[in-house]
XYZ file of N, CA, C and O in Angstrom:
272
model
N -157.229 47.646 -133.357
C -158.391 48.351 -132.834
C -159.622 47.492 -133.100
O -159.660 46.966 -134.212
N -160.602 47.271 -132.293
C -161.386 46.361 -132.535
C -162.823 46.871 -132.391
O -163.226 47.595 -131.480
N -163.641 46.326 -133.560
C -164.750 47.404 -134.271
C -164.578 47.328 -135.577
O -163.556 47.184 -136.247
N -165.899 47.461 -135.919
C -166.236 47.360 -137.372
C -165.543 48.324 -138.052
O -165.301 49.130 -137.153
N -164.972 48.852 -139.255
C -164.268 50.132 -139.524
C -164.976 50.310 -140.708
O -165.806 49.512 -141.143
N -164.592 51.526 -141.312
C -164.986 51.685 -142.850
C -163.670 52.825 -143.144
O -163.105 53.741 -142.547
N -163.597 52.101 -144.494
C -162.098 52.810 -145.300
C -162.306 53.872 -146.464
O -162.909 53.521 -147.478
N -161.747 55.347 -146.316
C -162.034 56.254 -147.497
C -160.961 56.422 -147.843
O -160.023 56.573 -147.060
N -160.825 56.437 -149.574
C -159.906 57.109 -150.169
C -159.735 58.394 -150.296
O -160.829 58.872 -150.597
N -158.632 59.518 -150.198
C -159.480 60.599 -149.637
C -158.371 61.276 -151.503
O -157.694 60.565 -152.245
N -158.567 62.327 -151.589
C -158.420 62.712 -153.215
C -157.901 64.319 -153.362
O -158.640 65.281 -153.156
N -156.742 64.395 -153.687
C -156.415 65.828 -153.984
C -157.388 66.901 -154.611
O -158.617 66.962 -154.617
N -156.262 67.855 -155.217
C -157.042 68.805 -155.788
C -156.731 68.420 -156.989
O -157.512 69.025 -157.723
N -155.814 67.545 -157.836
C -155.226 67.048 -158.955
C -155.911 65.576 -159.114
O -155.465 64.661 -159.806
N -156.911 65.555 -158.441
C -157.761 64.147 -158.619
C -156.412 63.031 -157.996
O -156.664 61.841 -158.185
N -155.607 63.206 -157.581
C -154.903 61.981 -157.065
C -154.871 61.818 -155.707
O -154.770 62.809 -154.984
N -154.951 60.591 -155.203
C -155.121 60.160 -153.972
C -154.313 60.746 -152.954
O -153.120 60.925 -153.196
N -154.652 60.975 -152.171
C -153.654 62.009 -151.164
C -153.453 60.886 -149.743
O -152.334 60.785 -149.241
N -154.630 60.088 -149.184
C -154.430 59.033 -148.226
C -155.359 58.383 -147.957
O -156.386 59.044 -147.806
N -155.466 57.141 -147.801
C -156.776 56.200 -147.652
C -157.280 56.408 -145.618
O -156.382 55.844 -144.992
N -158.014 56.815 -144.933
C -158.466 57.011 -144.127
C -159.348 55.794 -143.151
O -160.498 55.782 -143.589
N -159.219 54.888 -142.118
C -159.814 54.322 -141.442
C -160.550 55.030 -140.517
O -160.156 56.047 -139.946
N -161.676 54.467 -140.361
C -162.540 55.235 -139.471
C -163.639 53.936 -138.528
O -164.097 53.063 -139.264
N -163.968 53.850 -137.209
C -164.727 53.487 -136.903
C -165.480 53.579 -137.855
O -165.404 54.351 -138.811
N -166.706 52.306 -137.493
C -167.997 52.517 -138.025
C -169.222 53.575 -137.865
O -169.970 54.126 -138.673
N -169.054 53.610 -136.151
C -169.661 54.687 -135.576
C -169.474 56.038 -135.871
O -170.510 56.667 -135.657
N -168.675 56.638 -136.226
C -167.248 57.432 -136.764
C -168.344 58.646 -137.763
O -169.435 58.188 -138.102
N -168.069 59.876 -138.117
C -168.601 60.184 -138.939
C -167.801 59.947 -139.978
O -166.617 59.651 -139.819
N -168.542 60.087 -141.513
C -167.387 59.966 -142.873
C -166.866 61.263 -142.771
O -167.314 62.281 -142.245
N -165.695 60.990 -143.457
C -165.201 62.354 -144.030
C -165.744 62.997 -145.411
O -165.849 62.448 -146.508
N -166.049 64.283 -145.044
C -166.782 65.030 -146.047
C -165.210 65.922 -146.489
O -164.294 66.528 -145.931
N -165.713 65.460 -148.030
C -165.089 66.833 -149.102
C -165.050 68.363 -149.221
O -165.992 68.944 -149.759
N -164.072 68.985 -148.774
C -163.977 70.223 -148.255
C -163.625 70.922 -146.917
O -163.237 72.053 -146.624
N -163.951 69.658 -146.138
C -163.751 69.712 -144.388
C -162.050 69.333 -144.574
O -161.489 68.520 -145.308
N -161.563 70.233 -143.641
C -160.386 69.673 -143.106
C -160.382 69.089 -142.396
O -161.282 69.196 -141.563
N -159.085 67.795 -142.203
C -159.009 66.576 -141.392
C -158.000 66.361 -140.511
O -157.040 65.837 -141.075
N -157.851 66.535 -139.482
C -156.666 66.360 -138.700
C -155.937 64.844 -138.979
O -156.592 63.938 -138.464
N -154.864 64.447 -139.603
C -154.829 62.817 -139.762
C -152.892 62.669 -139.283
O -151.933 63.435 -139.364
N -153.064 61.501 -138.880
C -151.639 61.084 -138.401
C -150.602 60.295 -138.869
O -151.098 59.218 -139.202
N -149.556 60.298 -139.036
C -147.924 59.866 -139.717
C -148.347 58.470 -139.396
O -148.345 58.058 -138.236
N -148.746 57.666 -140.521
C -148.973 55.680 -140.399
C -147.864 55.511 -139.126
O -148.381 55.262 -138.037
N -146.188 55.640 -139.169
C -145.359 55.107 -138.901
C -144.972 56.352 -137.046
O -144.963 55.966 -135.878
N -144.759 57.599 -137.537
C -144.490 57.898 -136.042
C -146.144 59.157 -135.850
O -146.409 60.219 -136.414
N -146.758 58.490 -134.994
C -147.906 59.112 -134.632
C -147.521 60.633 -133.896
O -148.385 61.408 -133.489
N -146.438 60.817 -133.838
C -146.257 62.353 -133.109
C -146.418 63.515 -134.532
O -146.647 64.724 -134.496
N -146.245 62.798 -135.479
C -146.515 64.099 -137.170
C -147.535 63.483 -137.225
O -147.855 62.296 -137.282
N -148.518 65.382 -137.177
C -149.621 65.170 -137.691
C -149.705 66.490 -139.018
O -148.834 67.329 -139.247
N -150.971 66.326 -139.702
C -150.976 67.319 -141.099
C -152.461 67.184 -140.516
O -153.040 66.385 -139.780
N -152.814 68.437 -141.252
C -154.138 68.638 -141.728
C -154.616 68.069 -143.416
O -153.686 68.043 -144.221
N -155.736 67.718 -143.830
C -155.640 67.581 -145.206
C -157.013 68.172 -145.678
O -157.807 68.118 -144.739
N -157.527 68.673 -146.713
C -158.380 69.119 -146.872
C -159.007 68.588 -148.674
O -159.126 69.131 -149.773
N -159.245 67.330 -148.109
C -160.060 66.532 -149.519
C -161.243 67.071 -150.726
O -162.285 67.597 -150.336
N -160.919 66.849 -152.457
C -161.578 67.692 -153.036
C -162.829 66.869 -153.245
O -163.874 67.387 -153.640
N -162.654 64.949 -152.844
C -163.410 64.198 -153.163
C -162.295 62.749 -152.199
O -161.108 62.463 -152.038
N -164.037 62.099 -151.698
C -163.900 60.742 -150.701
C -164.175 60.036 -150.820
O -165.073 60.080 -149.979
N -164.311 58.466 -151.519
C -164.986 57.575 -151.530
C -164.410 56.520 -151.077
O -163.228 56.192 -151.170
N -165.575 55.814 -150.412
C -165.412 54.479 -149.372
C -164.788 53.408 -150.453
O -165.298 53.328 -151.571
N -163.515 52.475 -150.034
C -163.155 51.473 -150.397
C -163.461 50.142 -150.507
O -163.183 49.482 -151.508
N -164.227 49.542 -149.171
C -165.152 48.501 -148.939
C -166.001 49.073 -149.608
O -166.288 50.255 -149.798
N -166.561 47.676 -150.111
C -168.080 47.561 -151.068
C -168.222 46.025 -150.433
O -167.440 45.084 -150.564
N -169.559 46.089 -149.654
C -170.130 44.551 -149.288
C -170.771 43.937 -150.332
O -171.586 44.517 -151.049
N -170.408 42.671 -150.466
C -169.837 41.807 -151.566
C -171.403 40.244 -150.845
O -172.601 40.171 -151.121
N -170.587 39.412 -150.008
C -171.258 38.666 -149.459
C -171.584 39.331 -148.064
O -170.724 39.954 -147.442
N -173.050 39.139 -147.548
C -173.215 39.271 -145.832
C -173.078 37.917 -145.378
O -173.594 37.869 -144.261
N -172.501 36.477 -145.804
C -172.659 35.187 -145.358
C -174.253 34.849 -145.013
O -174.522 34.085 -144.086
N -175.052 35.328 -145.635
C -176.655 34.567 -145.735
C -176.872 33.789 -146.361
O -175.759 33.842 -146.885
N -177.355 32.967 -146.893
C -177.656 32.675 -147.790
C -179.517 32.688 -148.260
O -180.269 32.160 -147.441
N -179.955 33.108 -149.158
C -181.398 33.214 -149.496
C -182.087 32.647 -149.918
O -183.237 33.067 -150.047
Protein backbone atom coordinates (compact mmCIF):
# COMPACT_ATOMS: atom_id res chain seq x y z
CA UNK A 1 0.00 0.00 0.00
CA UNK A 2 1.66 3.10 -0.79
CA UNK A 3 1.55 6.19 1.63
CA UNK A 4 3.01 7.32 4.53
CA UNK A 5 1.50 4.98 7.44
CA UNK A 6 1.64 5.24 11.17
CA UNK A 7 1.72 2.04 13.49
CA UNK A 8 -0.35 1.56 16.98
CA UNK A 9 0.09 -0.90 19.46
CA UNK A 10 -3.27 -1.43 20.51
CA UNK A 11 -3.53 -3.00 24.50
CA UNK A 12 -5.98 -5.23 26.34
CA UNK A 13 -7.80 -4.96 29.35
CA UNK A 14 -4.82 -7.03 31.13
CA UNK A 15 -2.36 -4.34 29.84
CA UNK A 16 -1.16 -6.89 27.13
CA UNK A 17 -0.94 -6.23 23.61
CA UNK A 18 -3.88 -7.46 21.78
CA UNK A 19 -2.56 -6.21 17.93
CA UNK A 20 -0.27 -3.68 16.44
CA UNK A 21 -2.58 -1.64 13.90
CA UNK A 22 -1.40 0.14 10.48
CA UNK A 23 -3.08 3.02 9.49
CA UNK A 24 -2.67 5.57 6.70
CA UNK A 25 -1.27 8.74 7.66
CA UNK A 26 -4.30 10.56 6.68
CA UNK A 27 -6.23 7.90 8.67
CA UNK A 28 -7.68 8.86 12.00
CA UNK A 29 -5.71 7.21 15.23
CA UNK A 30 -7.33 4.80 17.06
CA UNK A 31 -8.79 6.00 20.25
CA UNK A 32 -9.02 3.89 23.55
CA UNK A 33 -12.43 2.72 24.20
CA UNK A 34 -13.74 2.96 20.52
CA UNK A 35 -14.31 -0.23 18.95
CA UNK A 36 -12.34 -1.25 15.87
CA UNK A 37 -13.39 -3.26 13.10
CA UNK A 38 -9.77 -5.03 12.21
CA UNK A 39 -8.87 -7.96 9.84
CA UNK A 40 -7.22 -11.73 9.99
CA UNK A 41 -3.17 -10.57 8.83
CA UNK A 42 -3.37 -13.95 6.80
CA UNK A 43 -7.16 -14.63 5.43
CA UNK A 44 -8.86 -11.13 5.15
CA UNK A 45 -12.45 -12.76 5.07
CA UNK A 46 -12.16 -13.05 9.47
CA UNK A 47 -12.85 -10.08 10.80
CA UNK A 48 -13.20 -9.23 14.95
CA UNK A 49 -14.07 -6.23 16.50
CA UNK A 50 -11.53 -5.08 19.28
CA UNK A 51 -12.12 -2.63 21.78
CA UNK A 52 -8.60 -1.14 23.16
CA UNK A 53 -8.03 -0.09 26.98
CA UNK A 54 -4.84 1.89 25.74
CA UNK A 55 -2.88 2.82 22.07
CA UNK A 56 0.33 3.96 21.50
CA UNK A 57 2.11 4.78 18.25
CA UNK A 58 5.24 2.57 17.52
CA UNK A 59 7.24 4.86 15.13
CA UNK A 60 9.07 7.57 16.95
CA UNK A 61 10.96 9.96 14.28
CA UNK A 62 14.43 9.54 15.01
CA UNK A 63 16.29 11.34 11.91
CA UNK A 64 14.12 13.67 9.22
CA UNK A 65 17.54 13.37 6.89
CA UNK A 66 18.29 17.33 7.43
CA UNK A 67 20.92 18.18 8.52
CA UNK A 68 21.25 21.67 10.73
Amino acid sequence: IPGKKIVYRLYGQDSKPLLDLMTLAHEPAPVAGERILVRHPINPQMRAYVEPTSVKPLLNLVFDGSLR
